[in-house]
């Protein structure tokens, strides 16, 4: 490489130059070198910001680069490949539950050839940068003078006295045009779609959603499903050819993002998707027009707006691994839904103990436990809002967008007896695996056989899909609740290794996920669908139970009698019954094409004379007890939610009043 004098260019702040991509994996392992390595699992390839270690700190997958020797001659080196204007370094300590290691101060050295090095200066003295006071909080250090070079080294000077030299890092830098660069023609892949690729805080998100609504008023509607603890509204964008109305036979789909507030990529992808669907519909894209006219789509970009605002305030790279993950009250929303799994499994075990038929144990529409509906239950207001939303709309299919890994997980998320890791399939395991595969196989990063693992688990050996319980048990997950309490099938998509990608990464991430987002939505049209009707009146029958023979999971018809049963190709025996009607059976065949088979069913009312005889004998007409309990629990949850919302609003107004009085006194 030709020796080029260092170029010094003043830079207002580090945001002018993005991360090189140690955290996002854009920087390949081969670009990172070190002076020495404590052992293989603590090699330079592990010196990436926010990289996580396994519980056992396995040999290959520890949580930092650590030097073998404890002296001031140790270094971690990054080859930017191209001439780069370096502006700053972000440092973390080691991720480990067993060790406490961090670099407290360090120097930065730069080179054009990796042989001759120049130490970054602060005036006439070598610059000493402040590192970490704890192992997790990222610390940014800006170079006194942004400098152009190809290589950069982090040279630790002091470290935690009871630990050793360990660090995780990100480098900030802008690529500089160089006519001698043989790789100059290799530009970063970007998107051709005209979308708003940036991070949107609460105000920006509302503005963007309104702009999409203004651009496509005939197919979009914005509505709210509740508020967060801090009073931020949970906005949903509906996209449909008839927004605001459930159309008979048209399935309902949802994407939910931002359950963990610091996992922000899903939020931006959902906002991108709104814009894309609007634009493509206007342009007459046949695929998009068909999707919108045949599906009612609901997009919730931010389930945890309070947490997001915490992460957004710190920004990409500096939010760390956990800042903003939880709700304002400190609740992990992905553990905050009722644990219906163990209610069902316990009922099955009791039936077995009494030698009863376990098929009689409810396997769907399981009511919430009563304790969960109380005012003092530790249930976040956003969780209450989402549950109410699930009850009001007959969703068929959903995906919950997360970040920090590259894998698609499917129910059950909770294991029996809360075993740490155990494959725990549902009755619809084959179809859930299909759903997960559809997303993973069309995702440009997940489907790349040469990609690097994110942290310490190799999901490629599972084809980038895994049963949630087999990964780690999650009692009270939204996926499991959705499946057991409603008709909706739901998976979790872990979108990227980096929870909070830099804005410069968003166009690439959109291209990585665009096809996956579209093809997954199209799966809502697989299986069978139809309307359950009264034979005499031809009116739809709500809450009729639809059972697929040999599938121990039932669903129910919606208010108008329509239903959707997601199934893989095959021939199925369908049995339907409702209170006051004789059961009915029909065989339905699901083909290979991605279009649901119409399977309408009529039910005949039980003769009135039979009901009279039952009453005459002092008996009661059979009732759907499960449905009745479910409705009562929901009513109680809504009542307690109303009281809590009123209490929070009163407290909020009181705080504002106090602030106003204080401001008046100062004036």
mmCIF file of N, CA, C and O in Angstrom, residues 353-392:
data_model
loop_
_atom_site.group_PDB
_atom_site.id
_atom_site.type_symbol
_atom_site.label_atom_id
_atom_site.label_comp_id
_atom_site.label_asym_id
_atom_site.label_seq_id
_atom_site.Cartn_x
_atom_site.Cartn_y
_atom_site.Cartn_z
ATOM 1 N N UNK A 353 -54.438 -38.165 35.975
ATOM 2 C CA UNK A 353 -54.473 -38.753 37.323
ATOM 3 C C UNK A 353 -55.836 -39.365 37.629
ATOM 4 O O UNK A 353 -55.938 -40.360 38.349
ATOM 5 N N UNK A 354 -56.886 -38.781 37.073
ATOM 6 C CA UNK A 354 -58.245 -39.265 37.318
ATOM 7 C C UNK A 354 -58.716 -40.203 36.211
ATOM 8 O O UNK A 354 -59.900 -40.547 36.139
ATOM 9 N N UNK A 355 -57.753 -40.584 35.345
ATOM 10 C CA UNK A 355 -58.061 -41.487 34.210
ATOM 11 C C UNK A 355 -59.154 -40.903 33.315
ATOM 12 O O UNK A 355 -59.990 -41.632 32.775
ATOM 13 N N UNK A 356 -59.129 -39.597 33.155
ATOM 14 C CA UNK A 356 -60.103 -38.922 32.294
ATOM 15 C C UNK A 356 -59.492 -38.679 30.921
ATOM 16 O O UNK A 356 -58.279 -38.715 30.728
ATOM 17 N N UNK A 357 -60.360 -38.401 29.967
ATOM 18 C CA UNK A 357 -59.940 -38.146 28.591
ATOM 19 C C UNK A 357 -59.307 -36.754 28.520
ATOM 20 O O UNK A 357 -59.982 -35.740 28.733
ATOM 21 N N UNK A 358 -58.005 -36.681 28.212
ATOM 22 C CA UNK A 358 -57.327 -35.383 28.155
ATOM 23 C C UNK A 358 -57.806 -34.531 26.988
ATOM 24 O O UNK A 358 -57.587 -33.320 26.978
ATOM 25 N N UNK A 359 -58.467 -35.147 25.997
ATOM 26 C CA UNK A 359 -58.979 -34.366 24.864
ATOM 27 C C UNK A 359 -60.097 -33.422 25.298
ATOM 28 O O UNK A 359 -60.447 -32.489 24.582
ATOM 29 N N UNK A 360 -60.662 -33.667 26.486
ATOM 30 C CA UNK A 360 -61.713 -32.794 27.007
ATOM 31 C C UNK A 360 -61.146 -31.525 27.650
ATOM 32 O O UNK A 360 -61.874 -30.579 27.932
ATOM 33 N N UNK A 361 -59.826 -31.532 27.905
ATOM 34 C CA UNK A 361 -59.195 -30.358 28.511
ATOM 35 C C UNK A 361 -59.107 -29.251 27.464
ATOM 36 O O UNK A 361 -58.645 -29.495 26.346
ATOM 37 N N UNK A 362 -59.560 -28.041 27.787
ATOM 38 C CA UNK A 362 -59.499 -26.938 26.815
ATOM 39 C C UNK A 362 -58.086 -26.706 26.297
ATOM 40 O O UNK A 362 -57.121 -26.687 27.074
ATOM 41 N N UNK A 363 -57.963 -26.567 24.967
ATOM 42 C CA UNK A 363 -56.653 -26.349 24.360
ATOM 43 C C UNK A 363 -56.591 -25.020 23.604
ATOM 44 O O UNK A 363 -55.638 -24.760 22.872
ATOM 45 N N UNK A 364 -57.634 -24.206 23.749
ATOM 46 C CA UNK A 364 -57.682 -22.923 23.063
ATOM 47 C C UNK A 364 -58.613 -22.002 23.848
ATOM 48 O O UNK A 364 -59.381 -22.460 24.699
ATOM 49 N N UNK A 365 -58.542 -20.702 23.561
ATOM 50 C CA UNK A 365 -59.413 -19.721 24.234
ATOM 51 C C UNK A 365 -59.348 -19.870 25.762
ATOM 52 O O UNK A 365 -60.336 -19.676 26.461
ATOM 53 N N UNK A 366 -58.183 -20.249 26.257
ATOM 54 C CA UNK A 366 -58.029 -20.456 27.705
ATOM 55 C C UNK A 366 -58.152 -19.110 28.416
ATOM 56 O O UNK A 366 -57.466 -18.148 28.059
ATOM 57 N N UNK A 367 -59.027 -18.993 29.405
ATOM 58 C CA UNK A 367 -59.210 -17.710 30.098
ATOM 59 C C UNK A 367 -57.960 -17.293 30.870
ATOM 60 O O UNK A 367 -57.160 -18.124 31.297
ATOM 61 N N UNK A 368 -57.810 -15.993 31.059
ATOM 62 C CA UNK A 368 -56.740 -15.484 31.911
ATOM 63 C C UNK A 368 -56.995 -15.922 33.345
ATOM 64 O O UNK A 368 -58.139 -16.015 33.775
ATOM 65 N N UNK A 369 -55.946 -16.169 34.120
ATOM 66 C CA UNK A 369 -56.156 -16.455 35.541
ATOM 67 C C UNK A 369 -56.721 -15.220 36.238
ATOM 68 O O UNK A 369 -56.418 -14.088 35.861
ATOM 69 N N UNK A 370 -57.530 -15.433 37.261
ATOM 70 C CA UNK A 370 -58.231 -14.317 37.888
ATOM 71 C C UNK A 370 -57.272 -13.310 38.521
ATOM 72 O O UNK A 370 -57.502 -12.097 38.456
ATOM 73 N N UNK A 371 -56.174 -13.788 39.124
ATOM 74 C CA UNK A 371 -55.237 -12.866 39.782
ATOM 75 C C UNK A 371 -54.689 -11.827 38.806
ATOM 76 O O UNK A 371 -54.364 -10.695 39.171
ATOM 77 N N UNK A 372 -54.600 -12.229 37.542
ATOM 78 C CA UNK A 372 -54.003 -11.362 36.525
ATOM 79 C C UNK A 372 -54.867 -10.133 36.239
ATOM 80 O O UNK A 372 -54.376 -9.126 35.732
ATOM 81 N N UNK A 373 -56.154 -10.221 36.563
ATOM 82 C CA UNK A 373 -57.080 -9.129 36.237
ATOM 83 C C UNK A 373 -57.184 -8.094 37.346
ATOM 84 O O UNK A 373 -57.886 -7.090 37.186
ATOM 85 N N UNK A 374 -56.524 -8.315 38.488
ATOM 86 C CA UNK A 374 -56.627 -7.384 39.611
ATOM 87 C C UNK A 374 -55.853 -6.093 39.355
ATOM 88 O O UNK A 374 -54.913 -6.061 38.561
ATOM 89 N N UNK A 375 -56.239 -5.051 40.092
ATOM 90 C CA UNK A 375 -55.565 -3.762 39.962
ATOM 91 C C UNK A 375 -54.108 -3.835 40.404
ATOM 92 O O UNK A 375 -53.249 -3.135 39.865
ATOM 93 N N UNK A 376 -53.820 -4.672 41.401
ATOM 94 C CA UNK A 376 -52.460 -4.739 41.926
ATOM 95 C C UNK A 376 -51.592 -5.765 41.201
ATOM 96 O O UNK A 376 -50.450 -6.010 41.600
ATOM 97 N N UNK A 377 -52.111 -6.371 40.143
ATOM 98 C CA UNK A 377 -51.304 -7.320 39.365
ATOM 99 C C UNK A 377 -50.200 -6.553 38.637
ATOM 100 O O UNK A 377 -50.413 -5.442 38.153
ATOM 101 N N UNK A 378 -49.007 -7.131 38.558
ATOM 102 C CA UNK A 378 -47.876 -6.487 37.902
ATOM 103 C C UNK A 378 -48.017 -6.654 36.387
ATOM 104 O O UNK A 378 -47.330 -7.440 35.745
ATOM 105 N N UNK A 379 -48.964 -5.908 35.846
ATOM 106 C CA UNK A 379 -49.245 -5.961 34.410
ATOM 107 C C UNK A 379 -49.078 -4.556 33.844
ATOM 108 O O UNK A 379 -49.752 -3.619 34.293
ATOM 109 N N UNK A 380 -48.180 -4.399 32.890
ATOM 110 C CA UNK A 380 -47.920 -3.087 32.306
ATOM 111 C C UNK A 380 -49.149 -2.593 31.543
ATOM 112 O O UNK A 380 -49.886 -3.390 30.951
ATOM 113 N N UNK A 381 -49.382 -1.277 31.518
ATOM 114 C CA UNK A 381 -50.528 -0.753 30.764
ATOM 115 C C UNK A 381 -50.478 -1.107 29.284
ATOM 116 O O UNK A 381 -51.519 -1.320 28.662
ATOM 117 N N UNK A 382 -49.278 -1.217 28.718
ATOM 118 C CA UNK A 382 -49.200 -1.571 27.302
ATOM 119 C C UNK A 382 -49.582 -3.033 27.090
ATOM 120 O O UNK A 382 -50.162 -3.394 26.064
ATOM 121 N N UNK A 383 -49.253 -3.901 28.054
ATOM 122 C CA UNK A 383 -49.662 -5.305 27.957
ATOM 123 C C UNK A 383 -51.182 -5.407 28.009
ATOM 124 O O UNK A 383 -51.797 -6.148 27.230
ATOM 125 N N UNK A 384 -51.803 -4.666 28.928
ATOM 126 C CA UNK A 384 -53.268 -4.639 29.013
ATOM 127 C C UNK A 384 -53.870 -4.156 27.698
ATOM 128 O O UNK A 384 -54.867 -4.707 27.215
ATOM 129 N N UNK A 385 -53.256 -3.135 27.112
ATOM 130 C CA UNK A 385 -53.772 -2.581 25.860
ATOM 131 C C UNK A 385 -53.686 -3.597 24.727
ATOM 132 O O UNK A 385 -54.624 -3.734 23.925
ATOM 133 N N UNK A 386 -52.570 -4.312 24.643
ATOM 134 C CA UNK A 386 -52.395 -5.293 23.570
ATOM 135 C C UNK A 386 -53.363 -6.462 23.739
ATOM 136 O O UNK A 386 -53.922 -6.968 22.753
ATOM 137 N N UNK A 387 -53.591 -6.899 24.973
ATOM 138 C CA UNK A 387 -54.552 -7.979 25.215
ATOM 139 C C UNK A 387 -55.943 -7.553 24.750
ATOM 140 O O UNK A 387 -56.664 -8.307 24.075
ATOM 141 N N UNK A 388 -56.326 -6.343 25.088
ATOM 142 C CA UNK A 388 -57.629 -5.830 24.669
ATOM 143 C C UNK A 388 -57.728 -5.771 23.148
ATOM 144 O O UNK A 388 -58.765 -6.094 22.560
ATOM 145 N N UNK A 389 -56.644 -5.375 22.509
ATOM 146 C CA UNK A 389 -56.561 -5.314 21.034
ATOM 147 C C UNK A 389 -56.748 -6.706 20.433
ATOM 148 O O UNK A 389 -57.491 -6.879 19.462
ATOM 149 N N UNK A 390 -56.089 -7.700 21.035
ATOM 150 C CA UNK A 390 -56.232 -9.075 20.552
ATOM 151 C C UNK A 390 -57.664 -9.564 20.656
ATOM 152 O O UNK A 390 -58.128 -10.353 19.818
ATOM 153 N N UNK A 391 -58.359 -9.135 21.702
ATOM 154 C CA UNK A 391 -59.741 -9.569 21.911
ATOM 155 C C UNK A 391 -60.682 -8.935 20.893
ATOM 156 O O UNK A 391 -61.658 -9.559 20.474
ATOM 157 N N UNK A 392 -60.403 -7.701 20.497
ATOM 158 C CA UNK A 392 -61.332 -6.958 19.648
ATOM 159 C C UNK A 392 -61.238 -7.337 18.184
ATOM 160 O O UNK A 392 -62.216 -7.213 17.446
#
